[in-house]
Amino acid sequence: MSRFLSLEAQRLAPYTPGEQPRDQQYIKLNTNESPFPPSPKVLDALSRAEAEKLCLYSDPACGALNAAIAGRYGLSEENVISGNGSDEILAFAFRAFCGEGRGAAFADITYGFYEAQAALFGLEARRVPLREDFSLNVEDYLDFPGTVVLANPNAPTGMTVPTAAIRRLLERDPGRVVIVDEAYVDFGGESCVPLVREYGNLLVTQTMSKSRSLAGGRIGFALGAPELIEDLNRVKYSFNPYNVNRLSLLAGAAAMEDEDYFRTCCRAVRDNRAWTAAELEARGFAVLPSSANFLFAKSDRLPGGELYRSLKERGILVRWFDKDRIRDFVRITIGSREQMEALMEQIDRLSAGT
């Protein structure tokens, strides 16, 4: 670091993204991307004529995209805000709903961005341990007076919290915001979006990076009461008014409107997840129940770090977290059937010592 870095910046805990190597070709099962290309409707929307308009600013209100999202979920455009990935939306929410005297609570094993944002904004953060079986119990959050942030399904475990339990959180203290991060909900989780009309203290965030094959497009959004969305826009317009570029606005709207393609891709991921879990278990792995597009698994023979490094040497990337409680696990993104079969082949070779 330079001698100019502020003391506040020195105290940050930056999020570590998954590897994006450029040195060779890998089967990438480490960053929870989709194995499928974007919807054909997305490709049709990104014409040369639209690209030529990049000399102009994008719509700061994200009107067409917000309208497509609202229509998909049966809500009003006043219930929607779009952003440069759901990470930006989460940052807006941390800034809007946390601060002096109002901290944030999240699980000790969850998406690392929450920790990074709490540090960036200098927030008091309570890290709530998951239970012994890695489940999240809302009882542990009921009396927390600040903002509660839940990844549902959780990452990296893939496990879920029932909507009925989240209702308890919302009703226990209507004076606090509950943020439900549903980045992976389309692969089998129970969404809290229908609760948006009932609870003014619920904010649901989602992303188009996973189930809609637009990780490179950087499109996320939040759904909530109009007052909450107004709060988020207050932060947005204080930071980055033109936060979604012109081509991503078009791509996001087109992807949101192609329901058939969306359902086909999600179904394929669920099928491949079930196949992969069964194959891993047959090889002696312990696999947590997952409703996401990844599996969290540990081998009875190979420590997590060794398995990660050995697979990387063989051209397959998975994600390993060198942290307490989960050091023996690897997180495996669900790819195409061919990719998962290649993974199993390499695991078999490792087990055989070849």
Coordinates of C-alpha atoms in Angstrom, one line a residue:
M1 CA 0.0 0.0 0.0
S2 CA 1.1 3.6 -0.5
R3 CA 1.9 6.1 2.2
F4 CA -1.1 8.0 1.2
L5 CA -3.7 5.4 2.1
S6 CA -6.0 6.7 4.8
L7 CA -6.3 4.9 8.2
E8 CA -9.9 4.1 7.4
A9 CA -9.0 2.4 4.1
Q10 CA -6.2 0.5 5.8
R11 CA -8.9 -1.1 8.1
L12 CA -11.0 -2.4 5.2
A13 CA -11.5 -6.1 4.7
P14 CA -11.8 -6.4 0.9
Y15 CA -13.9 -9.1 -0.7
T16 CA -11.9 -11.7 -2.6
P17 CA -13.5 -12.6 -5.9
G18 CA -13.2 -16.1 -7.3
E19 CA -10.3 -16.7 -9.7
Q20 CA -10.7 -15.5 -13.3
P21 CA -7.5 -17.0 -14.8
R22 CA -6.2 -15.9 -18.2
D23 CA -3.1 -18.2 -18.4
Q24 CA -4.9 -21.3 -19.6
Q25 CA -8.2 -22.9 -20.3
Y26 CA -10.1 -24.3 -17.3
I27 CA -13.4 -25.8 -16.6
K28 CA -14.6 -23.0 -14.3
L29 CA -16.7 -24.4 -11.5
N30 CA -15.6 -21.7 -9.0
T31 CA -17.6 -18.5 -9.4
N32 CA -21.2 -19.7 -9.8
E33 CA -21.6 -18.5 -13.4
S34 CA -24.1 -20.0 -15.7
P35 CA -22.8 -22.7 -18.1
F36 CA -25.3 -21.4 -20.7
P37 CA -25.1 -18.4 -23.0
P38 CA -27.6 -15.5 -22.5
S39 CA -31.1 -15.8 -23.9
P40 CA -31.2 -15.4 -27.7
K41 CA -33.5 -12.4 -27.1
V42 CA -30.6 -10.8 -25.3
L43 CA -28.4 -11.3 -28.4
D44 CA -31.0 -9.9 -30.6
A45 CA -31.4 -6.8 -28.4
L46 CA -27.7 -5.9 -28.6
S47 CA -27.6 -4.7 -32.1
R48 CA -24.9 -2.5 -33.8
A49 CA -27.4 0.3 -33.9
E50 CA -27.8 0.2 -30.1
A51 CA -24.0 -0.1 -29.6
E52 CA -23.6 3.1 -31.6
K53 CA -25.7 4.9 -29.0
L54 CA -22.9 4.3 -26.4
C55 CA -21.9 7.9 -27.0
L56 CA -25.0 8.9 -25.0
Y57 CA -25.6 8.4 -21.3
S58 CA -27.9 5.6 -20.2
D59 CA -31.3 6.1 -18.6
P60 CA -30.6 6.9 -15.0
A61 CA -34.1 5.8 -14.0
C62 CA -33.5 2.4 -15.7
G63 CA -37.1 2.7 -16.9
A64 CA -37.4 -0.1 -19.4
L65 CA -35.5 -2.5 -17.2
N66 CA -37.4 -1.7 -14.1
A67 CA -40.7 -2.1 -16.0
A68 CA -39.7 -5.6 -17.2
I69 CA -38.7 -6.6 -13.7
A70 CA -41.9 -5.2 -12.2
G71 CA -44.0 -7.0 -14.8
R72 CA -42.3 -10.3 -14.1
Y73 CA -43.0 -10.1 -10.4
G74 CA -46.4 -8.4 -10.6
L75 CA -45.2 -5.3 -8.8
S76 CA -45.1 -1.6 -9.6
E77 CA -42.0 0.2 -11.0
E78 CA -42.0 2.0 -7.6
N79 CA -41.1 -1.3 -6.0
V80 CA -37.9 -1.7 -8.1
I81 CA -34.4 -0.4 -8.3
S82 CA -31.7 -1.7 -10.7
G83 CA -28.0 -1.6 -10.2
N84 CA -24.6 -2.6 -11.4
G85 CA -24.9 -6.1 -10.1
S86 CA -26.6 -6.9 -6.8
D87 CA -23.4 -6.0 -5.1
E88 CA -24.0 -2.4 -5.8
I89 CA -27.6 -2.7 -4.6
L90 CA -26.4 -4.3 -1.4
A91 CA -23.9 -1.4 -1.0
F92 CA -26.7 1.1 -1.4
A93 CA -28.7 -0.8 1.2
F94 CA -25.9 -0.9 3.8
R95 CA -25.4 2.8 3.3
A96 CA -29.1 3.6 3.5
F97 CA -30.2 1.4 6.4
C98 CA -27.1 1.1 8.6
G99 CA -25.1 3.8 10.3
E100 CA -24.5 5.3 13.7
G101 CA -26.4 3.4 16.3
R102 CA -27.7 0.9 13.7
G103 CA -25.4 -2.0 12.8
A104 CA -25.9 -5.0 10.7
A105 CA -26.2 -8.7 11.6
F106 CA -25.3 -11.5 9.2
A107 CA -24.1 -15.1 9.5
D108 CA -20.5 -16.0 10.2
I109 CA -20.4 -18.2 7.2
T110 CA -22.1 -16.4 4.3
Y111 CA -21.3 -14.1 1.3
G112 CA -18.1 -12.2 2.1
F113 CA -19.4 -9.0 0.6
Y114 CA -21.4 -8.2 3.7
E115 CA -18.2 -8.1 5.8
A116 CA -16.5 -5.9 3.2
Q117 CA -19.4 -3.5 3.1
A118 CA -19.6 -3.3 6.9
A119 CA -15.9 -2.4 7.0
L120 CA -16.2 0.1 4.1
F121 CA -18.9 2.1 5.8
G122 CA -17.5 1.7 9.3
L123 CA -20.5 -0.2 10.6
E124 CA -20.9 -2.2 13.7
A125 CA -21.3 -5.8 12.5
R126 CA -22.6 -8.8 14.4
R127 CA -21.5 -12.1 13.0
V128 CA -24.0 -14.7 14.0
P129 CA -22.7 -18.3 14.0
L130 CA -24.6 -20.8 11.9
R131 CA -25.8 -23.9 13.8
E132 CA -23.7 -27.1 14.0
D133 CA -25.3 -28.4 10.8
F134 CA -24.7 -25.1 9.0
S135 CA -28.3 -24.2 9.1
L136 CA -29.4 -20.6 9.9
N137 CA -31.9 -20.2 12.7
V138 CA -33.8 -16.9 12.8
E139 CA -34.1 -17.2 16.6
D140 CA -30.6 -15.9 16.7
Y141 CA -31.6 -12.7 15.0
L142 CA -35.0 -11.9 16.6
D143 CA -33.8 -9.4 19.1
F144 CA -31.1 -7.7 17.1
P145 CA -32.0 -4.0 16.9
G146 CA -30.3 -3.2 13.6
T147 CA -30.5 -4.3 10.0
V148 CA -30.6 -8.1 9.4
V149 CA -29.0 -9.4 6.2
L150 CA -29.7 -13.0 5.1
A151 CA -28.5 -14.8 2.0
N152 CA -31.3 -17.2 1.1
P153 CA -30.1 -19.7 -0.2
N154 CA -27.0 -19.0 1.7
A155 CA -23.5 -19.0 0.1
P156 CA -21.4 -21.0 0.3
T157 CA -23.6 -23.6 1.9
G158 CA -26.6 -23.5 -0.5
M159 CA -29.0 -24.1 2.4
T160 CA -32.2 -22.2 2.8
V161 CA -34.4 -20.5 5.5
P162 CA -38.2 -21.0 5.2
T163 CA -40.3 -18.0 4.3
A164 CA -42.4 -18.6 7.4
A165 CA -39.2 -18.0 9.5
I166 CA -38.4 -14.8 7.7
R167 CA -42.0 -13.6 8.4
R168 CA -41.2 -14.0 12.1
L169 CA -38.2 -11.7 11.7
L170 CA -40.2 -9.1 9.8
E171 CA -43.1 -9.1 12.3
R172 CA -40.9 -9.2 15.4
D173 CA -39.6 -5.7 14.8
P174 CA -41.2 -3.6 12.1
G175 CA -38.8 -0.8 12.9
R176 CA -35.8 -2.5 11.4
V177 CA -35.0 -3.6 7.8
V178 CA -34.6 -7.2 6.8
I179 CA -32.5 -7.7 3.6
V180 CA -33.0 -11.0 1.9
D181 CA -30.3 -11.6 -0.7
E182 CA -31.8 -14.1 -3.2
A183 CA -29.0 -14.3 -5.7
Y184 CA -29.6 -18.1 -6.0
V185 CA -33.3 -18.4 -5.3
D186 CA -34.2 -19.4 -8.9
F187 CA -32.6 -22.8 -8.5
G188 CA -35.0 -24.1 -5.9
G189 CA -35.3 -21.6 -3.0
E190 CA -38.6 -20.1 -1.7
S191 CA -38.7 -16.4 -2.7
C192 CA -39.7 -13.7 -0.3
V193 CA -40.9 -11.4 -3.2
P194 CA -44.6 -12.1 -2.5
L195 CA -44.1 -10.7 1.0
V196 CA -43.0 -7.3 -0.4
R197 CA -46.6 -6.1 -0.6
E198 CA -47.2 -7.1 3.1
Y199 CA -44.1 -5.8 4.8
G200 CA -42.7 -2.3 4.6
N201 CA -39.4 -3.4 6.2
L202 CA -38.5 -6.1 3.7
L203 CA -35.9 -5.6 0.9
V204 CA -35.3 -8.5 -1.5
T205 CA -32.2 -8.4 -3.7
Q206 CA -31.6 -10.5 -6.8
T207 CA -29.2 -10.8 -9.6
M208 CA -29.2 -11.7 -13.3
S209 CA -25.7 -13.1 -13.1
K210 CA -26.7 -16.7 -12.3
S211 CA -30.1 -17.8 -13.5
R212 CA -30.2 -15.4 -16.4
S213 CA -26.6 -15.9 -17.7
L214 CA -25.6 -12.3 -17.5
A215 CA -22.7 -12.3 -15.0
G216 CA -20.7 -10.1 -17.4
G217 CA -23.6 -7.7 -17.9
R218 CA -23.5 -6.7 -14.2
I219 CA -27.2 -6.4 -13.5
G220 CA -28.8 -6.6 -10.1
F221 CA -32.0 -5.3 -8.6
A222 CA -34.0 -4.9 -5.4
L223 CA -37.7 -5.2 -4.7
G224 CA -39.3 -3.5 -1.7
A225 CA -41.8 -0.9 -0.5
P226 CA -41.7 2.4 -2.5
E227 CA -40.3 4.1 0.6
L228 CA -37.4 1.7 0.8
I229 CA -36.7 2.1 -2.9
E230 CA -36.8 5.8 -2.6
D231 CA -34.2 5.5 0.2
L232 CA -31.9 3.5 -2.1
N233 CA -32.3 6.0 -4.9
R234 CA -31.2 8.7 -2.6
V235 CA -28.0 6.9 -2.1
K236 CA -27.7 6.0 -5.8
Y237 CA -28.1 9.6 -6.9
S238 CA -25.5 10.6 -4.4
F239 CA -23.0 8.2 -5.8
N240 CA -23.6 7.0 -9.4
P241 CA -26.7 8.1 -11.2
Y242 CA -26.0 6.4 -14.5
N243 CA -25.2 3.1 -12.8
V244 CA -26.4 0.7 -15.4
N245 CA -24.9 1.0 -18.9
R246 CA -27.1 1.2 -22.1
L247 CA -26.4 -2.3 -23.3
S248 CA -27.0 -3.9 -19.9
L249 CA -30.3 -2.1 -19.7
L250 CA -31.3 -3.7 -23.0
A251 CA -29.9 -7.1 -22.1
G252 CA -31.6 -7.2 -18.7
A253 CA -35.0 -6.3 -20.0
A254 CA -34.7 -8.9 -22.8
A255 CA -33.6 -11.6 -20.4
M256 CA -36.4 -10.9 -17.9
E257 CA -39.0 -11.3 -20.7
D258 CA -37.7 -14.6 -21.9
E259 CA -39.4 -16.9 -19.4
D260 CA -39.1 -20.1 -21.4
Y261 CA -35.3 -19.8 -21.7
F262 CA -35.0 -18.9 -18.1
R263 CA -37.0 -22.0 -16.9
T264 CA -35.1 -24.3 -19.3
C265 CA -31.7 -23.2 -18.0
C266 CA -32.8 -23.4 -14.3
R267 CA -34.2 -26.9 -14.8
A268 CA -31.0 -28.1 -16.4
V269 CA -28.9 -26.7 -13.5
R270 CA -31.2 -28.4 -11.0
D271 CA -31.0 -31.7 -12.8
N272 CA -27.2 -31.5 -13.0
R273 CA -27.0 -30.6 -9.4
A274 CA -29.0 -33.7 -8.3
W275 CA -26.8 -35.9 -10.6
T276 CA -23.5 -34.4 -9.2
A277 CA -24.6 -34.6 -5.6
A278 CA -25.4 -38.3 -6.0
E279 CA -22.1 -39.0 -7.8
L280 CA -20.2 -37.2 -5.1
E281 CA -22.0 -39.1 -2.3
A282 CA -21.3 -42.4 -4.1
R283 CA -17.6 -41.4 -3.8
G284 CA -17.7 -40.8 -0.1
F285 CA -18.3 -37.1 -0.1
A286 CA -20.5 -35.3 2.5
V287 CA -22.7 -32.9 0.5
L288 CA -24.8 -30.2 2.1
P289 CA -28.4 -29.9 0.8
S290 CA -28.4 -27.2 -1.8
S291 CA -31.0 -25.0 -3.4
A292 CA -28.4 -23.0 -5.3
N293 CA -26.4 -23.5 -8.5
F294 CA -23.5 -25.0 -6.5
L295 CA -22.7 -27.7 -4.0
F296 CA -20.7 -27.5 -0.8
A297 CA -19.0 -30.8 -0.2
K298 CA -16.1 -32.4 1.6
S299 CA -14.2 -35.6 0.9
D300 CA -13.5 -38.3 3.4
R301 CA -10.1 -38.7 1.8
L302 CA -8.8 -35.3 0.6
P303 CA -8.7 -32.1 2.6
G304 CA -10.4 -29.2 0.9
G305 CA -7.2 -27.3 0.1
E306 CA -5.5 -30.3 -1.4
L307 CA -8.6 -31.2 -3.5
Y308 CA -8.8 -27.6 -4.8
R309 CA -5.1 -27.5 -5.7
S310 CA -5.1 -31.0 -7.3
L311 CA -8.2 -30.2 -9.4
K312 CA -6.6 -26.9 -10.5
E313 CA -3.5 -28.7 -11.7
R314 CA -5.8 -30.9 -13.8
G315 CA -7.6 -28.0 -15.4
I316 CA -10.7 -27.7 -13.1
L317 CA -11.4 -24.8 -10.8
V318 CA -13.5 -25.1 -7.7
R319 CA -13.7 -22.6 -4.8
W320 CA -11.9 -23.3 -1.5
F321 CA -12.2 -21.1 1.6
D322 CA -9.3 -21.3 4.0
K323 CA -11.5 -20.5 7.0
D324 CA -12.5 -22.1 10.3
R325 CA -15.4 -24.6 10.2
I326 CA -15.4 -24.9 6.4
R327 CA -11.7 -25.5 5.6
D328 CA -12.4 -29.1 4.6
F329 CA -15.1 -28.1 2.1
V330 CA -15.0 -27.0 -1.5
R331 CA -17.7 -25.2 -3.3
I332 CA -18.5 -26.6 -6.7
T333 CA -20.5 -24.6 -9.3
I334 CA -23.0 -26.7 -11.3
G335 CA -22.0 -26.6 -14.9
S336 CA -23.1 -28.5 -18.0
R337 CA -23.5 -32.3 -17.7
E338 CA -20.2 -32.7 -19.7
Q339 CA -18.4 -30.4 -17.3
M340 CA -19.7 -32.3 -14.3
E341 CA -18.7 -35.6 -15.8
A342 CA -15.2 -34.3 -16.4
L343 CA -15.1 -33.3 -12.7
M344 CA -16.0 -36.8 -11.7
E345 CA -13.4 -38.3 -14.0
Q346 CA -10.7 -36.2 -12.4
I347 CA -11.9 -37.0 -8.9
D348 CA -11.7 -40.7 -9.7
R349 CA -8.2 -40.3 -11.1
L350 CA -7.2 -38.5 -7.9
S351 CA -8.6 -41.3 -5.8
A352 CA -6.8 -43.9 -7.8
G353 CA -3.5 -41.9 -7.7
T354 CA -3.2 -41.5 -11.4

